[in-house]
Short mmCIF file of C-alpha atoms in Angstrom, two decimals:
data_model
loop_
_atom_site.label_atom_id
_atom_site.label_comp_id
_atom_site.label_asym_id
_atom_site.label_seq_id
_atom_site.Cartn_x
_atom_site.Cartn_y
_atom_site.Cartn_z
CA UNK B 24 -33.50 25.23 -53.40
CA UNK B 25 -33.65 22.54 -55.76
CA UNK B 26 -33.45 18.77 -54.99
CA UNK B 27 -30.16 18.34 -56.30
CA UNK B 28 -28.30 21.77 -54.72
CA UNK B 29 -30.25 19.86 -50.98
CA UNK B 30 -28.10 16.99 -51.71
CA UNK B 31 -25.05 18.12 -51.81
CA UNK B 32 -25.16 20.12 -48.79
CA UNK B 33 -26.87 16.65 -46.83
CA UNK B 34 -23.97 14.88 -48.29
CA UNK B 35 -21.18 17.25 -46.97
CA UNK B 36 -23.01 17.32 -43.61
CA UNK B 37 -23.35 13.42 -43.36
CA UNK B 38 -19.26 13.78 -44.59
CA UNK B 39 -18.71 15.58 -41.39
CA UNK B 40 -20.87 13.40 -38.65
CA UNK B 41 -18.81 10.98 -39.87
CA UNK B 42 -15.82 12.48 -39.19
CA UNK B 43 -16.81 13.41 -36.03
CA UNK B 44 -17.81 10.05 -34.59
CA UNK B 45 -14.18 9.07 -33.54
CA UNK B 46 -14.58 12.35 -30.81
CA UNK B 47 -11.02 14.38 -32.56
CA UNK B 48 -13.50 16.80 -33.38
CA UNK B 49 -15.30 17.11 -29.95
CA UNK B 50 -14.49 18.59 -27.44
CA UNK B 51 -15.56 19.66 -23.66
CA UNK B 52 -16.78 22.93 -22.55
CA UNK B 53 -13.00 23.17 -21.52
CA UNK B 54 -12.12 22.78 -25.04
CA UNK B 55 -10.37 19.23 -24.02
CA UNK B 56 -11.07 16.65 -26.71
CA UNK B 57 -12.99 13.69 -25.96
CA UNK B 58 -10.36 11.05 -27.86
CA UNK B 59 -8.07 12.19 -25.47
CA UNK B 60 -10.26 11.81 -22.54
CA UNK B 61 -11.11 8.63 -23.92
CA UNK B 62 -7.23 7.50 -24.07
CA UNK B 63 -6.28 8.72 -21.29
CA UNK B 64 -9.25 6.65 -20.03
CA UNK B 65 -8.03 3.48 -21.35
CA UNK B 66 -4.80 4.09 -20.49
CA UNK B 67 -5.09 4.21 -16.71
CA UNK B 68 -7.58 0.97 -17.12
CA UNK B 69 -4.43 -0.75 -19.13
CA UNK B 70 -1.93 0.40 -16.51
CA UNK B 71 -4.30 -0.75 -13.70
CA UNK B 72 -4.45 -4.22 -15.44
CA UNK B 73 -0.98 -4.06 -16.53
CA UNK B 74 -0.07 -3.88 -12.11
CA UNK B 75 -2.89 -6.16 -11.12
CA UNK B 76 -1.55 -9.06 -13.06
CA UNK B 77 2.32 -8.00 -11.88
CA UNK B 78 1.05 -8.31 -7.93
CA UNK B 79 -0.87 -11.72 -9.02
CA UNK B 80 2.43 -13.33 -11.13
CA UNK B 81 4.69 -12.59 -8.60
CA UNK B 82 2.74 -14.19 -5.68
CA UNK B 83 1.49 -16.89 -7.33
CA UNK B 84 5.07 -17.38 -9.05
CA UNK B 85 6.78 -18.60 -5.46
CA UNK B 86 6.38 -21.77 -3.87
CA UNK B 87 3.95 -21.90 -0.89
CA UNK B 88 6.48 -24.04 1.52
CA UNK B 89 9.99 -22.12 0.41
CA UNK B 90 10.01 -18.99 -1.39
CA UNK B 91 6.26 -17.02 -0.19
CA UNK B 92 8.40 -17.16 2.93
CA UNK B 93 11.25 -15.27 2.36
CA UNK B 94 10.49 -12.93 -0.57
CA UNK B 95 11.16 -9.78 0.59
CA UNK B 96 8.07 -6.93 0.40
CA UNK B 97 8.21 -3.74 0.55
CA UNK B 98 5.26 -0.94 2.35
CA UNK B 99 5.49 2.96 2.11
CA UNK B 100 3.97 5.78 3.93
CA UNK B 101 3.77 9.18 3.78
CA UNK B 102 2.46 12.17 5.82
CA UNK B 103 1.78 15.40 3.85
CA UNK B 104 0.73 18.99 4.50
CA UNK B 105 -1.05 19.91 1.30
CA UNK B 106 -1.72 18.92 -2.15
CA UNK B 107 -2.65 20.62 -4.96
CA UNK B 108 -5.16 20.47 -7.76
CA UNK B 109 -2.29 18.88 -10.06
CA UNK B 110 -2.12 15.40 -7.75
CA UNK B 111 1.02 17.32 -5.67
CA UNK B 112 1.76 16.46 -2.31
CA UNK B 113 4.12 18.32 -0.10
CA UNK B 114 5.44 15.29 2.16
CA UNK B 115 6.34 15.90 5.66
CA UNK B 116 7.23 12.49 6.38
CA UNK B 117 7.51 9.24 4.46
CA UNK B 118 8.37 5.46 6.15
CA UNK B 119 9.17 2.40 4.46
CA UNK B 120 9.42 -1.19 5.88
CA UNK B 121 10.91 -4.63 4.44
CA UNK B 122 9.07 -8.00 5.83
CA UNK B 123 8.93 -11.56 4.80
CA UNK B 124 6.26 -14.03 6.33
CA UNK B 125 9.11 -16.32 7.77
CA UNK B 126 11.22 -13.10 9.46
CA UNK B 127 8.16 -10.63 9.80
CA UNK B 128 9.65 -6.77 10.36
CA UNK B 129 12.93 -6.96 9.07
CA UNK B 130 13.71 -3.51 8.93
CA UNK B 131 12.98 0.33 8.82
CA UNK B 132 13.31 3.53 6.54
CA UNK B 133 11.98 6.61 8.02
CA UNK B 134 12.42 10.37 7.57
CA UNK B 135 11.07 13.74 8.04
CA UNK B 136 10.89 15.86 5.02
CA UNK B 137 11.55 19.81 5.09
CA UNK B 138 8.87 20.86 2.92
CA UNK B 139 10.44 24.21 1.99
CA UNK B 140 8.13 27.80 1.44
CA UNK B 141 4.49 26.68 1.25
CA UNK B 142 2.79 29.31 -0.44
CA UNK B 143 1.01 31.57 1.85
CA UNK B 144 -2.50 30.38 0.33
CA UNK B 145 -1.68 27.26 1.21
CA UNK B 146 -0.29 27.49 5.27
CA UNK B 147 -3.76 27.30 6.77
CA UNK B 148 -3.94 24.27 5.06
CA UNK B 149 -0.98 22.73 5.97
CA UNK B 150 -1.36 23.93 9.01
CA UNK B 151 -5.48 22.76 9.75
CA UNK B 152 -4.17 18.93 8.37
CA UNK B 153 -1.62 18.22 10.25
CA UNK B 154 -3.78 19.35 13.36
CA UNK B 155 -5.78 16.70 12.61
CA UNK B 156 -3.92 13.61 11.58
CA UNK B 157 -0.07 13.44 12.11
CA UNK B 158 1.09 16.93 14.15
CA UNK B 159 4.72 18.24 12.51
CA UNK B 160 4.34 21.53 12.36
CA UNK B 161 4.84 22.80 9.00
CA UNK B 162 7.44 25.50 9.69
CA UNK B 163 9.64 22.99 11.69
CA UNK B 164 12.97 22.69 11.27
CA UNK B 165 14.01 19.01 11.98
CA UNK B 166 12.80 17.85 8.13
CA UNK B 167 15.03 16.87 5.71
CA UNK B 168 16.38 19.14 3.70
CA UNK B 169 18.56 17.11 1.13
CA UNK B 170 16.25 15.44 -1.42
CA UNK B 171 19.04 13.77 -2.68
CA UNK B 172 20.09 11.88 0.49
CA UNK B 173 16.66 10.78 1.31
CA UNK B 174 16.49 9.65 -2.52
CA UNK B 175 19.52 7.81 -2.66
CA UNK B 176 18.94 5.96 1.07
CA UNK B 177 15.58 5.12 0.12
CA UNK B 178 16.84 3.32 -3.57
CA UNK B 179 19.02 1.59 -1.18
CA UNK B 180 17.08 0.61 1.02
CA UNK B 181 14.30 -0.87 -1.84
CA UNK B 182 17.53 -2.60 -4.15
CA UNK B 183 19.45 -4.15 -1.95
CA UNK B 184 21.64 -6.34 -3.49
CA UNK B 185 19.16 -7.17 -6.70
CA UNK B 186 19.71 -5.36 -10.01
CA UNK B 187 16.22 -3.98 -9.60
CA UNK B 188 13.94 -1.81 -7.73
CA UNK B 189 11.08 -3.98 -6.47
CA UNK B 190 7.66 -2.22 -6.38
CA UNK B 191 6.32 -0.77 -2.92
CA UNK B 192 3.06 -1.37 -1.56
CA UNK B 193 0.81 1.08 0.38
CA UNK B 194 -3.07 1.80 0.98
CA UNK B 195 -5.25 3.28 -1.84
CA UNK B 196 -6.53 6.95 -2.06
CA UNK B 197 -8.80 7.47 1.11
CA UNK B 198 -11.18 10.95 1.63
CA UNK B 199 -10.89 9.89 5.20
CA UNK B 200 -7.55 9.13 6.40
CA UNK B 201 -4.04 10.14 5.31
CA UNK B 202 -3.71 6.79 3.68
CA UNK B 203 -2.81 7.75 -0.09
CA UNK B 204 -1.16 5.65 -2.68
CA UNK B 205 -0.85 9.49 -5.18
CA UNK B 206 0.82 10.83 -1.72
CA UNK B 207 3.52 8.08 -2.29
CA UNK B 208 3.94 8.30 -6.07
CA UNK B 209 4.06 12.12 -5.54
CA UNK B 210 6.79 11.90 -2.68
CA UNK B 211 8.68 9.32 -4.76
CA UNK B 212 8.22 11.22 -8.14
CA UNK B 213 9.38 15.07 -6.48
CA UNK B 214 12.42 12.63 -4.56
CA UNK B 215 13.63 11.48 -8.35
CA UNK B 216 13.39 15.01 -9.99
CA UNK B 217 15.44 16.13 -7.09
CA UNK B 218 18.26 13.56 -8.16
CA UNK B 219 17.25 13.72 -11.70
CA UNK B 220 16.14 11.14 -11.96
CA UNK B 221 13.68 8.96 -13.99
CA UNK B 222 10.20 8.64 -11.45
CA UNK B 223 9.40 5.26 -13.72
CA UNK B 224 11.76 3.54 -11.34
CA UNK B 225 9.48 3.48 -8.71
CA UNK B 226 6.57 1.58 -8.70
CA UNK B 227 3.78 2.51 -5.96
CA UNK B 228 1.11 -0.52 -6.38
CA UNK B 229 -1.79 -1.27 -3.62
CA UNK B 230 -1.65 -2.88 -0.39
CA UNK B 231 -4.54 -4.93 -0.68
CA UNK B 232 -4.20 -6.72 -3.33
CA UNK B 233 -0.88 -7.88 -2.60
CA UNK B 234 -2.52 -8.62 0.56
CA UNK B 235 -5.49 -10.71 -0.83
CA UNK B 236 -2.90 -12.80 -3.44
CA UNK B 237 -0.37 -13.86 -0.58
CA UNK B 238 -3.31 -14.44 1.83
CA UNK B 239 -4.92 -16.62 -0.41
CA UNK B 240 -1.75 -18.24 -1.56
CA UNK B 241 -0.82 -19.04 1.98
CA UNK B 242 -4.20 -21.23 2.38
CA UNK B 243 -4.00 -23.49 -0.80
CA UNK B 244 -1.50 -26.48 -1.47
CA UNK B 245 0.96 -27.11 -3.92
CA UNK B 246 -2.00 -28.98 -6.15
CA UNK B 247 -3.89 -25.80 -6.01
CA UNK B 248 -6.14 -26.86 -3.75
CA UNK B 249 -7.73 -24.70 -0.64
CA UNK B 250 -6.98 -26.01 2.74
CA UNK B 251 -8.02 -23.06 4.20
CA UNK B 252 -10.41 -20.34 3.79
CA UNK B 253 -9.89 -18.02 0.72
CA UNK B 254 -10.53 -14.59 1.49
CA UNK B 255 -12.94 -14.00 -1.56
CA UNK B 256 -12.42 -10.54 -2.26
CA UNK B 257 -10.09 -7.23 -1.92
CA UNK B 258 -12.69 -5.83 -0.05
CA UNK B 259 -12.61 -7.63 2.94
CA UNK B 260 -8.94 -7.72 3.23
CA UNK B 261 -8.89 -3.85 2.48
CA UNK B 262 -11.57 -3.74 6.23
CA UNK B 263 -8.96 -5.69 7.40
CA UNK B 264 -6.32 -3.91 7.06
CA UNK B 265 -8.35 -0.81 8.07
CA UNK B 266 -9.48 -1.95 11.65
CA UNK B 267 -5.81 -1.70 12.42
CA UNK B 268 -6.42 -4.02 15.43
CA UNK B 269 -2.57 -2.67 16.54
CA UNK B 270 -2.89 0.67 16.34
CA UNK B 271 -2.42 1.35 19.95
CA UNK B 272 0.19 -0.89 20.39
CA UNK B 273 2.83 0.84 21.75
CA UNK B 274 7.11 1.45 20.75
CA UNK B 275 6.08 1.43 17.07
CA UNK B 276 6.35 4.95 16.22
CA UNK B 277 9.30 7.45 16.06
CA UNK B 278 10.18 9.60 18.68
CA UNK B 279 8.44 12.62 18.27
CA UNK B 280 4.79 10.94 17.54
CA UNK B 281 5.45 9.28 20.88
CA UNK B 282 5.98 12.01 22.65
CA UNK B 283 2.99 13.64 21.20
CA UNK B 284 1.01 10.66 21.68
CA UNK B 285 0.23 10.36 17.36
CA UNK B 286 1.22 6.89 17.03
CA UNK B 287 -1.64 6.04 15.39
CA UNK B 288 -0.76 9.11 12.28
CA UNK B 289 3.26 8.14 12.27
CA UNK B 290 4.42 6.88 8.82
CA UNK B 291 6.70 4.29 10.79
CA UNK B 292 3.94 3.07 13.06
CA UNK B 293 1.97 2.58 10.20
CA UNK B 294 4.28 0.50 7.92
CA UNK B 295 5.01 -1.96 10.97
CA UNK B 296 1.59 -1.93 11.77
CA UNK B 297 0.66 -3.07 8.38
CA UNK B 298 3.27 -5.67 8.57
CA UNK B 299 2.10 -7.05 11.52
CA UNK B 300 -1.17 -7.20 10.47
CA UNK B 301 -0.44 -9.30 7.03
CA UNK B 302 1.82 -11.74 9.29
CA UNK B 303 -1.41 -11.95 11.42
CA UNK B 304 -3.58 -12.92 8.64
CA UNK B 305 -1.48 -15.36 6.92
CA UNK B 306 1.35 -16.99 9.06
CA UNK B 307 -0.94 -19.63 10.99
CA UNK B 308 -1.87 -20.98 7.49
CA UNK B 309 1.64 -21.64 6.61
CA UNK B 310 2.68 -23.04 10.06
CA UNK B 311 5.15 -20.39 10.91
CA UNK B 312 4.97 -18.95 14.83
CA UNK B 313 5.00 -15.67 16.03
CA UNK B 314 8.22 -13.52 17.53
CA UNK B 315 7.32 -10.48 19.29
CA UNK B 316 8.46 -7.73 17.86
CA UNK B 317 8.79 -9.38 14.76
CA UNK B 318 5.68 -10.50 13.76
CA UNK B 319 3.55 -8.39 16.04
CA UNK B 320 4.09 -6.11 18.63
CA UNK B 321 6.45 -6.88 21.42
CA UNK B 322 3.28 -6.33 23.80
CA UNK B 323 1.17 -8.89 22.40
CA UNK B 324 0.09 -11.76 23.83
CA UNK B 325 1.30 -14.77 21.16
CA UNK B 326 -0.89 -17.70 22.26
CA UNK B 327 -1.95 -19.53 19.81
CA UNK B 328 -0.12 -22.77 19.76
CA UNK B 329 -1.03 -22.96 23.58
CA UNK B 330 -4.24 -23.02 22.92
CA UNK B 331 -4.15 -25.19 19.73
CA UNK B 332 -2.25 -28.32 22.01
CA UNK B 333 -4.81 -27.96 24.58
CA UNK B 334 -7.99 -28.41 21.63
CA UNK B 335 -5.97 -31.30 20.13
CA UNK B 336 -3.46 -32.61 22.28
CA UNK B 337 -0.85 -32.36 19.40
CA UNK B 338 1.51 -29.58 18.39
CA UNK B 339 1.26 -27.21 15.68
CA UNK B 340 4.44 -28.40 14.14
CA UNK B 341 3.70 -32.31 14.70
CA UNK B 342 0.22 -32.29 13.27
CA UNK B 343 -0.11 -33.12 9.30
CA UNK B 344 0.08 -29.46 7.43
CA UNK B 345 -3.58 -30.64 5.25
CA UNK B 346 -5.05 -30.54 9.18
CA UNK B 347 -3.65 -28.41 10.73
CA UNK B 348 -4.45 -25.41 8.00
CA UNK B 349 -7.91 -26.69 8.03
CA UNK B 350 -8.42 -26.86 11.95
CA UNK B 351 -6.49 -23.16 12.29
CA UNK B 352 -9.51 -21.79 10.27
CA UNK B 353 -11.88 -22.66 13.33
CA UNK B 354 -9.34 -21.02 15.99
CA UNK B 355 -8.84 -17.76 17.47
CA UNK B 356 -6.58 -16.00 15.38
CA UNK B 357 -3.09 -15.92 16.27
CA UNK B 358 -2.97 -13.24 18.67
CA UNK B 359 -5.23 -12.35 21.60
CA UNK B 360 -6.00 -9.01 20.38
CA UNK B 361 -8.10 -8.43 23.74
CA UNK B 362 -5.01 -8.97 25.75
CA UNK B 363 -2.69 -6.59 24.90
CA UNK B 364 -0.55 -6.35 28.09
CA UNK B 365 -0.29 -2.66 29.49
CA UNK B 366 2.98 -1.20 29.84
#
């Protein structure tokens, strides 16, 4: 072959590298291209962003003395017996709770959720999960049945009396717990086709964060300026949260994980649990008190401004908010979790 009949072929091959650099023309052993990997990559990264900066404008939007404490928040959990390769979740229960930092709990959503046939594959399953975290049998008959209803109550429940549906809050994915933020989206998402409706209503975004931005918030001044100690990342709020100092605390859970003593799995003990835990963290920096059963469990033992007019001789609400945020970082925290009063 000739110099001249080599170059055209090495021109037509460097004609197609080139075309081939942008990935259309690449694709996995699965025969998936690698652009749309690669976009469905940056995608999710833009969408993560895109909810990160949401959480962080709306805290950081309200005023640390008026509204941070009485915007309403929103938590969801949800039990499940199985999910599939395809990010579905058959719920079996799914709780929601509203709080503010000045009110704490102010109110419940809980149901159980028939699951329908589960595939016979899939009953051991079903059946070896709930054994080991939250106990309804899978062929019980006390679940939901109306998708509908449990839709409707639940956009209720999260709309209120705005012209919106505020986002919900729960825990990221975990391998070792039934804490799952694609649970939620999938419970939410198979509630909406249900009602046919649009799943794009519902935003599911993570606990933590929202956590982390209204802790922080709570221990800086109007001027921006920490009188208290930031938390300095989502990691140590996201321990926090998962010591779950109240987890044994007892009346938190519904009726049947009572009886079965499963508190600690129940979708309704969890939400108030997490509620009480956030009101833990960040009340004391913003001078507001404890109620029991409002801010933490109706068991607990709520001493903090005792022990803060004994160490100062002043009260809470008399001392200047600049020291008194700055001496509440050196105290016990709010409540005695070592004293938890048997019942």
């Amino acid at each position: 072959m000739t110099a001249e009949e080599r170059d055209y072929y090495n021109k037509k091959a460097s004609t197609a590298k080139g075309a081939d650099e942008d990935g259309r023309h690449k694709f996995t052993s699965l025969g998936v291209s690698y652009a749309a990997i690669d976009a469905e990559a940056r995608e999710k990264e833009e969408s993560n962003n895109i909810m990160l900066q949401t959480i962080r404008n709306t805290v950081r939007s309200l005023d640390r003395k008026t509204t941070l404490l009485t915007h309403k928040f929103y938590l969801c959990h949800v039990n499940y017996f199985y999910k599939t390769e395809v990010d579905f979740y058959s719920v079996a229960e799914i709780a929601l709770s509203e709080f503010n930092l000045r009110d704490g709990l102010l109110k419940t959503l809980h149901f159980f959720v028939d699951p329908g046939k589960i595939p016979l594959g899939l009953r051991f399953e079903a059946k070896d999960w709930a054994e080991k975290t939250h106990g309804i049998p899978y062929d019980w008959n006390c679940g939901e049945k109306d998708y509908y209803k449990i839709y409707i109550s639940i956009r209720d429940f999260l709309k209120g009396d705005s012209s919106s549906i505020p986002p919900v809050y729960t825990m990221p994915d975990s391998l070792n717990s039934n804490m799952c933020l694609s649970a939620v989206k999938s419970a939410l998402t198979t509630l909406c086709e249900a009602a046919n409706e649009n799943p794009i209503q519902f935003r599911v975004y993570p606990f933590p964060q929202l956590f982390y931005e209204i802790r922080n918030k709570c221990a800086e001044t109007d001027d921006k300026v920490s009188v208290g100690t930031l938390v300095p990342t989502v990691a140590i709020v996201e321990s926090e949260i998962e010591k779950d100092v109240f987890s044994y605390a007892k009346d938190l859970g519904c009726p049947f994980h009572e009886e079965k003593d499963l508190t600690i799995h129940c979708s309704l003990s969890i939400v108030t649990r997490w509620v009480y835990t956030i009101c833990d963290h960040c009340c004391k920096h913003v001078g507001i008190g404890l109620e029991l059963g409002k801010h933490c469990p109706r068991d607990a033992d709520v001493n903090w401004d005792y022990k803060y007019i004994r160490s100062t001789g002043k009260t809470a609400a008399t001392e200047p908010e600049n020291n008194r945020a700055k001496q509440n970082d050196f105290m016990p925290t709010i409540i005695d979790h070592g004293k938890l009063r048997e019942i």
